[in-house]
PDB file of C-alpha atoms in Angstrom:
ATOM      1  CA  MET R  18      33.640  67.925  99.354  1.00 47.00           C
ATOM      2  CA  ARG R  19      34.600  66.233 102.581  1.00 53.00           C
ATOM      3  CA  CYS R  20      35.495  62.534 102.796  1.00 50.00           C
ATOM      4  CA  ASP R  21      33.183  60.617 105.163  1.00 47.00           C
ATOM      5  CA  HIS R  22      35.695  57.877 106.096  1.00 46.00           C
ATOM      6  CA  ASP R  23      39.129  58.112 107.656  1.00 48.00           C
ATOM      7  CA  VAL R  24      41.842  57.951 104.912  1.00 48.00           C
ATOM      8  CA  ARG R  25      44.767  58.825 107.178  1.00 52.00           C
ATOM      9  CA  GLY R  26      47.687  56.475 106.797  1.00 50.00           C
ATOM     10  CA  ARG R  27      46.458  55.158 103.468  1.00 58.00           C
ATOM     11  CA  ASP R  28      48.755  55.059 100.432  1.00 74.00           C
ATOM     12  CA  PRO R  29      51.791  56.589 102.162  1.00 77.00           C
ATOM     13  CA  ILE R  30      53.986  55.234  99.394  1.00 83.00           C
ATOM     14  CA  LEU R  31      51.939  56.987  96.731  1.00 85.00           C
ATOM     15  CA  LEU R  32      52.042  60.245  98.694  1.00 84.00           C
ATOM     16  CA  LEU R  33      55.850  60.001  99.091  1.00 87.00           C
ATOM     17  CA  THR R  34      56.302  59.084  95.430  1.00 89.00           C
ATOM     18  CA  VAL R  35      54.249  62.048  94.195  1.00 87.00           C
ATOM     19  CA  VAL R  36      55.998  64.439  96.630  1.00 89.00           C
ATOM     20  CA  ALA R  37      59.458  63.102  95.549  1.00 91.00           C
ATOM     21  CA  TYR R  38      58.517  63.435  91.880  1.00 89.00           C
ATOM     22  CA  PHE R  39      57.547  67.090  92.264  1.00 89.00           C
ATOM     23  CA  GLY R  40      60.619  67.698  94.326  1.00 90.00           C
ATOM     24  CA  GLY R  41      62.832  66.262  91.586  1.00 88.00           C
ATOM     25  CA  ALA R  42      61.087  68.348  89.030  1.00 87.00           C
ATOM     26  CA  ALA R  43      61.849  71.553  90.931  1.00 89.00           C
ATOM     27  CA  PRO R  44      64.949  72.494  88.854  1.00 89.00           C
ATOM     28  CA  LEU R  45      62.819  72.099  85.648  1.00 86.00           C
ATOM     29  CA  ALA R  46      59.870  74.129  86.848  1.00 88.00           C
ATOM     30  CA  PRO R  47      60.453  75.529  90.306  1.00 88.00           C
ATOM     31  CA  LEU R  48      57.377  77.747  90.659  1.00 90.00           C
ATOM     32  CA  GLU R  49      55.024  75.191  89.135  1.00 90.00           C
ATOM     33  CA  SER R  50      56.248  72.281  91.189  1.00 89.00           C
ATOM     34  CA  GLY R  51      56.293  74.217  94.413  1.00 88.00           C
ATOM     35  CA  VAL R  52      52.807  75.621  93.887  1.00 91.00           C
ATOM     36  CA  ALA R  53      51.384  72.240  92.826  1.00 89.00           C
ATOM     37  CA  ILE R  54      52.826  70.390  95.883  1.00 88.00           C
ATOM     38  CA  GLY R  55      51.833  73.228  98.260  1.00 87.00           C
ATOM     39  CA  VAL R  56      48.241  73.373  96.999  1.00 90.00           C
ATOM     40  CA  ALA R  57      47.995  69.560  97.206  1.00 85.00           C
ATOM     41  CA  LEU R  58      49.346  69.259 100.746  1.00 84.00           C
ATOM     42  CA  LEU R  59      47.194  72.156 102.001  1.00 85.00           C
ATOM     43  CA  ALA R  60      44.108  70.572 100.452  1.00 85.00           C
ATOM     44  CA  LEU R  61      44.913  67.271 102.157  1.00 82.00           C
ATOM     45  CA  LEU R  62      45.412  69.077 105.459  1.00 81.00           C
ATOM     46  CA  ARG R  63      42.250  71.146 105.128  1.00 83.00           C
ATOM     47  CA  ALA R  64      40.145  68.124 104.247  1.00 79.00           C
ATOM     48  CA  ARG R  65      41.728  66.354 107.294  1.00 77.00           C
ATOM     49  CA  MET R  66      43.029  63.587 105.114  1.00 76.00           C
ATOM     50  CA  ILE R  67      46.558  63.830 106.474  1.00 77.00           C
ATOM     51  CA  ALA R  68      47.979  64.410 109.917  1.00 79.00           C
ATOM     52  CA  LYS R  69      50.204  67.467 110.446  1.00 81.00           C
ATOM     53  CA  ALA R  70      53.156  65.294 111.378  1.00 82.00           C
ATOM     54  CA  ARG R  71      52.901  63.447 108.027  1.00 82.00           C
ATOM     55  CA  LEU R  72      52.488  66.808 106.294  1.00 84.00           C
ATOM     56  CA  TRP R  73      55.844  67.900 107.674  1.00 87.00           C
ATOM     57  CA  LEU R  74      57.445  64.626 106.610  1.00 88.00           C
ATOM     58  CA  LEU R  75      56.166  65.069 103.041  1.00 88.00           C
ATOM     59  CA  ALA R  76      57.369  68.715 103.003  1.00 89.00           C
ATOM     60  CA  VAL R  77      60.879  67.545 104.083  1.00 92.00           C
ATOM     61  CA  VAL R  78      60.854  64.935 101.376  1.00 93.00           C
ATOM     62  CA  PHE R  79      59.905  67.526  98.791  1.00 93.00           C
ATOM     63  CA  LEU R  80      62.667  69.860  99.886  1.00 93.00           C
ATOM     64  CA  VAL R  81      65.284  67.092 100.006  1.00 95.00           C
ATOM     65  CA  CYS R  82      64.376  65.944  96.504  1.00 94.00           C
ATOM     66  CA  ALA R  83      64.322  69.502  95.264  1.00 94.00           C
ATOM     67  CA  ALA R  84      67.770  70.195  96.756  1.00 94.00           C
ATOM     68  CA  ARG R  85      69.140  67.016  95.105  1.00 94.00           C
ATOM     69  CA  GLY R  86      67.694  68.097  91.733  1.00 92.00           C
ATOM     70  CA  CYS R  87      69.199  71.604  92.098  1.00 93.00           C
ATOM     71  CA  ALA R  88      72.544  70.148  93.072  1.00 94.00           C
ATOM     72  CA  ALA R  89      72.436  67.920  89.994  1.00 92.00           C
ATOM     73  CA  LYS R  90      71.742  70.963  87.818  1.00 92.00           C
ATOM     74  CA  ILE R  91      74.604  72.930  89.361  1.00 93.00           C
ATOM     75  CA  ASP R  92      76.899  69.943  88.914  1.00 93.00           C
ATOM     76  CA  ALA R  93      75.814  69.556  85.250  1.00 92.00           C
ATOM     77  CA  ASP R  94      76.331  73.262  84.604  1.00 92.00           C
ATOM     78  CA  ALA R  95      79.865  73.119  86.117  1.00 93.00           C
ATOM     79  CA  ARG R  96      80.722  69.982  84.015  1.00 92.00           C
ATOM     80  CA  TYR R  97      79.564  71.705  80.834  1.00 92.00           C
ATOM     81  CA  GLU R  98      81.396  74.910  81.650  1.00 93.00           C
ATOM     82  CA  THR R  99      84.585  72.867  82.242  1.00 92.00           C
ATOM     83  CA  ALA R 100      84.091  71.091  78.861  1.00 92.00           C
ATOM     84  CA  ARG R 101      83.587  74.448  77.135  1.00 91.00           C
ATOM     85  CA  THR R 102      86.726  75.883  78.713  1.00 91.00           C
ATOM     86  CA  LEU R 103      88.844  72.830  77.828  1.00 91.00           C
ATOM     87  CA  THR R 104      87.552  72.013  74.315  1.00 91.00           C
ATOM     88  CA  SER R 105      86.020  75.158  72.785  1.00 87.00           C
ATOM     89  CA  PRO R 106      87.087  75.413  69.962  1.00 91.00           C
ATOM     90  CA  PRO R 107      87.558  71.652  69.495  1.00 93.00           C
ATOM     91  CA  ARG R 108      91.137  70.564  70.342  1.00 93.00           C
ATOM     92  CA  TRP R 109      93.452  67.641  70.604  1.00 96.00           C
ATOM     93  CA  CYS R 110      93.390  65.984  74.009  1.00 95.00           C
ATOM     94  CA  ASP R 111      95.599  63.270  75.488  1.00 96.00           C
ATOM     95  CA  LEU R 112      93.808  61.239  78.133  1.00 96.00           C
ATOM     96  CA  GLU R 113      94.307  58.196  80.338  1.00 97.00           C
ATOM     97  CA  GLY R 114      91.409  56.537  82.047  1.00 96.00           C
ATOM     98  CA  ALA R 115      89.063  53.552  82.339  1.00 96.00           C
ATOM     99  CA  VAL R 116      86.161  52.532  80.137  1.00 95.00           C
ATOM    100  CA  VAL R 117      83.034  52.973  82.308  1.00 95.00           C
ATOM    101  CA  SER R 118      80.318  51.892  79.887  1.00 91.00           C
ATOM    102  CA  SER R 119      80.007  48.831  77.655  1.00 88.00           C
ATOM    103  CA  PRO R 120      81.119  49.810  74.167  1.00 89.00           C
ATOM    104  CA  GLN R 121      78.261  49.990  71.641  1.00 91.00           C
ATOM    105  CA  ALA R 122      78.733  49.225  67.920  1.00 89.00           C
ATOM    106  CA  SER R 123      77.390  51.823  65.492  1.00 84.00           C
ATOM    107  CA  ALA R 124      78.195  52.304  61.865  1.00 84.00           C
ATOM    108  CA  GLY R 125      81.604  50.635  61.978  1.00 84.00           C
ATOM    109  CA  SER R 126      82.788  52.316  65.167  1.00 89.00           C
ATOM    110  CA  TYR R 127      82.419  51.726  68.868  1.00 92.00           C
ATOM    111  CA  ARG R 128      81.059  54.272  71.269  1.00 93.00           C
ATOM    112  CA  PHE R 129      82.071  54.269  74.990  1.00 94.00           C
ATOM    113  CA  ALA R 130      82.479  56.489  78.022  1.00 95.00           C
ATOM    114  CA  LEU R 131      85.925  57.063  79.484  1.00 95.00           C
ATOM    115  CA  ALA R 132      86.444  58.210  83.061  1.00 96.00           C
ATOM    116  CA  VAL R 133      89.646  60.283  82.968  1.00 96.00           C
ATOM    117  CA  THR R 134      92.373  59.753  85.522  1.00 96.00           C
ATOM    118  CA  THR R 135      94.874  62.118  83.896  1.00 96.00           C
ATOM    119  CA  GLY R 136      94.899  64.198  80.791  1.00 95.00           C
ATOM    120  CA  ARG R 137      95.553  67.434  78.975  1.00 95.00           C
ATOM    121  CA  CYS R 138      93.716  69.378  76.334  1.00 94.00           C
ATOM    122  CA  GLY R 139      96.227  71.732  74.852  1.00 90.00           C
ATOM    123  CA  GLU R 140      97.918  73.397  77.832  1.00 91.00           C
ATOM    124  CA  ALA R 141      94.966  72.832  80.212  1.00 93.00           C
ATOM    125  CA  GLU R 142      94.785  69.839  82.621  1.00 95.00           C
ATOM    126  CA  VAL R 143      91.607  67.689  82.475  1.00 94.00           C
ATOM    127  CA  PRO R 144      90.201  67.144  86.024  1.00 94.00           C
ATOM    128  CA  ALA R 145      90.319  63.567  87.270  1.00 94.00           C
ATOM    129  CA  GLY R 146      86.872  61.964  87.107  1.00 92.00           C
ATOM    130  CA  THR R 147      85.784  63.823  83.987  1.00 94.00           C
ATOM    131  CA  ARG R 148      83.780  61.569  81.757  1.00 95.00           C
ATOM    132  CA  VAL R 149      84.158  61.720  77.974  1.00 95.00           C
ATOM    133  CA  ASP R 150      81.983  60.089  75.215  1.00 94.00           C
ATOM    134  CA  LEU R 151      84.392  58.611  72.649  1.00 94.00           C
ATOM    135  CA  ARG R 152      84.132  56.725  69.351  1.00 93.00           C
ATOM    136  CA  SER R 153      86.811  54.333  68.140  1.00 92.00           C
ATOM    137  CA  SER R 154      87.283  51.632  65.556  1.00 88.00           C
ATOM    138  CA  HIS R 155      88.990  49.498  68.212  1.00 83.00           C
ATOM    139  CA  ALA R 156      86.706  46.479  68.501  1.00 78.00           C
ATOM    140  CA  SER R 157      88.083  44.674  71.544  1.00 84.00           C
ATOM    141  CA  LEU R 158      87.246  47.193  74.220  1.00 89.00           C
ATOM    142  CA  ALA R 159      85.377  46.201  77.417  1.00 89.00           C
ATOM    143  CA  ARG R 160      84.224  47.868  80.602  1.00 92.00           C
ATOM    144  CA  ASP R 161      87.017  48.596  83.105  1.00 92.00           C
ATOM    145  CA  ASP R 162      89.758  48.514  80.360  1.00 93.00           C
ATOM    146  CA  ARG R 163      92.537  51.078  81.059  1.00 96.00           C
ATOM    147  CA  LEU R 164      93.318  53.221  78.039  1.00 94.00           C
ATOM    148  CA  ARG R 165      95.613  55.974  76.800  1.00 96.00           C
ATOM    149  CA  VAL R 166      93.687  57.979  74.187  1.00 95.00           C
ATOM    150  CA  GLY R 167      94.453  60.889  71.902  1.00 96.00           C
ATOM    151  CA  GLY R 168      91.834  62.684  69.821  1.00 95.00           C
ATOM    152  CA  THR R 169      90.075  65.887  69.100  1.00 94.00           C
ATOM    153  CA  LEU R 170      87.254  66.645  71.588  1.00 94.00           C
ATOM    154  CA  ALA R 171      84.531  69.236  71.774  1.00 92.00           C
ATOM    155  CA  PRO R 172      81.712  70.036  74.179  1.00 93.00           C
ATOM    156  CA  ILE R 173      78.529  68.072  73.538  1.00 88.00           C
ATOM    157  CA  SER R 174      75.649  69.899  71.866  1.00 83.00           C
ATOM    158  CA  LEU R 175      72.920  70.901  74.316  1.00 75.00           C
ATOM    159  CA  PHE R 176      69.881  70.942  72.098  1.00 73.00           C
ATOM    160  CA  GLU R 177      66.740  72.645  73.493  1.00 74.00           C
ATOM    161  CA  ASN R 178      63.827  70.964  71.880  1.00 75.00           C
ATOM    162  CA  PRO R 179      60.263  71.969  72.854  1.00 79.00           C
ATOM    163  CA  GLY R 180      58.504  69.313  74.804  1.00 77.00           C
ATOM    164  CA  LEU R 181      61.703  67.525  75.831  1.00 78.00           C
ATOM    165  CA  PHE R 182      63.924  67.875  78.857  1.00 80.00           C
ATOM    166  CA  PRO R 183      66.537  70.549  78.670  1.00 82.00           C
ATOM    167  CA  GLY R 184      70.015  69.584  77.506  1.00 81.00           C
ATOM    168  CA  TRP R 185      71.592  69.856  80.998  1.00 85.00           C
ATOM    169  CA  VAL R 186      69.420  66.860  82.129  1.00 85.00           C
ATOM    170  CA  ARG R 187      71.523  64.603  79.873  1.00 85.00           C
ATOM    171  CA  VAL R 188      74.714  65.934  81.417  1.00 88.00           C
ATOM    172  CA  ALA R 189      73.376  65.458  84.963  1.00 88.00           C
ATOM    173  CA  ARG R 190      72.350  61.845  84.206  1.00 87.00           C
ATOM    174  CA  SER R 191      75.450  60.675  82.298  1.00 88.00           C
ATOM    175  CA  GLU R 192      78.069  63.073  83.735  1.00 90.00           C
ATOM    176  CA  ILE R 193      79.433  63.444  80.228  1.00 92.00           C
ATOM    177  CA  ALA R 194      79.865  66.933  78.711  1.00 92.00           C
ATOM    178  CA  MET R 195      82.683  66.252  76.127  1.00 93.00           C
ATOM    179  CA  SER R 196      82.756  63.940  73.168  1.00 93.00           C
ATOM    180  CA  GLY R 197      85.020  63.131  70.205  1.00 93.00           C
ATOM    181  CA  ARG R 198      86.884  60.450  68.299  1.00 93.00           C
ATOM    182  CA  ALA R 199      89.830  58.443  69.792  1.00 93.00           C
ATOM    183  CA  ASP R 200      92.232  58.755  66.881  1.00 93.00           C
ATOM    184  CA  ALA R 201      95.057  57.239  68.921  1.00 93.00           C
ATOM    185  CA  LEU R 202      94.157  54.486  71.361  1.00 92.00           C
ATOM    186  CA  GLU R 203      96.452  52.301  73.448  1.00 92.00           C
ATOM    187  CA  LEU R 204      95.197  49.484  75.719  1.00 91.00           C
ATOM    188  CA  LEU R 205      97.173  49.648  79.039  1.00 90.00           C
ATOM    189  CA  ALA R 206      97.895  46.702  81.277  1.00 67.00           C
TER     190      ALA R 206
END
């Protein structure tokens, strides 16, 4: 069915948002998101509801968002593989770094994320910038505190539950692929 009135230029933000959403979903469902956006854009073009120049802009937005999503997946996979190499099986790690999340109280302990500046797990060096999810009984921690930590770390569990996002999405969002308990903790100046 053809639209009788001119709808060109209407709701450009909505079009950009939908296209960006499908681009971001490309790593989760590449074929489905590509086909869905392709069919939608072709339908808009065929019904003369969008100019060709805008169609190209929307296609570029889709590709940029898809590329960002794929880069995030590649980064998450690399972070998780590094965590598995360093801490599988679980092993003692000595780390220095800064608290990058506000500590959260839970069942008598405090959970926080540490951005590592230097560290070792066994004989292996932990890359600077690695983020680790830690628990500690130390109550006076705050964001940006500099710490020296020792504890047993392991890779996080990547649960695959039907109907939920894959486990790597959590790693991509938080940049955390290792967790453990800070058995030894020293607050640095």
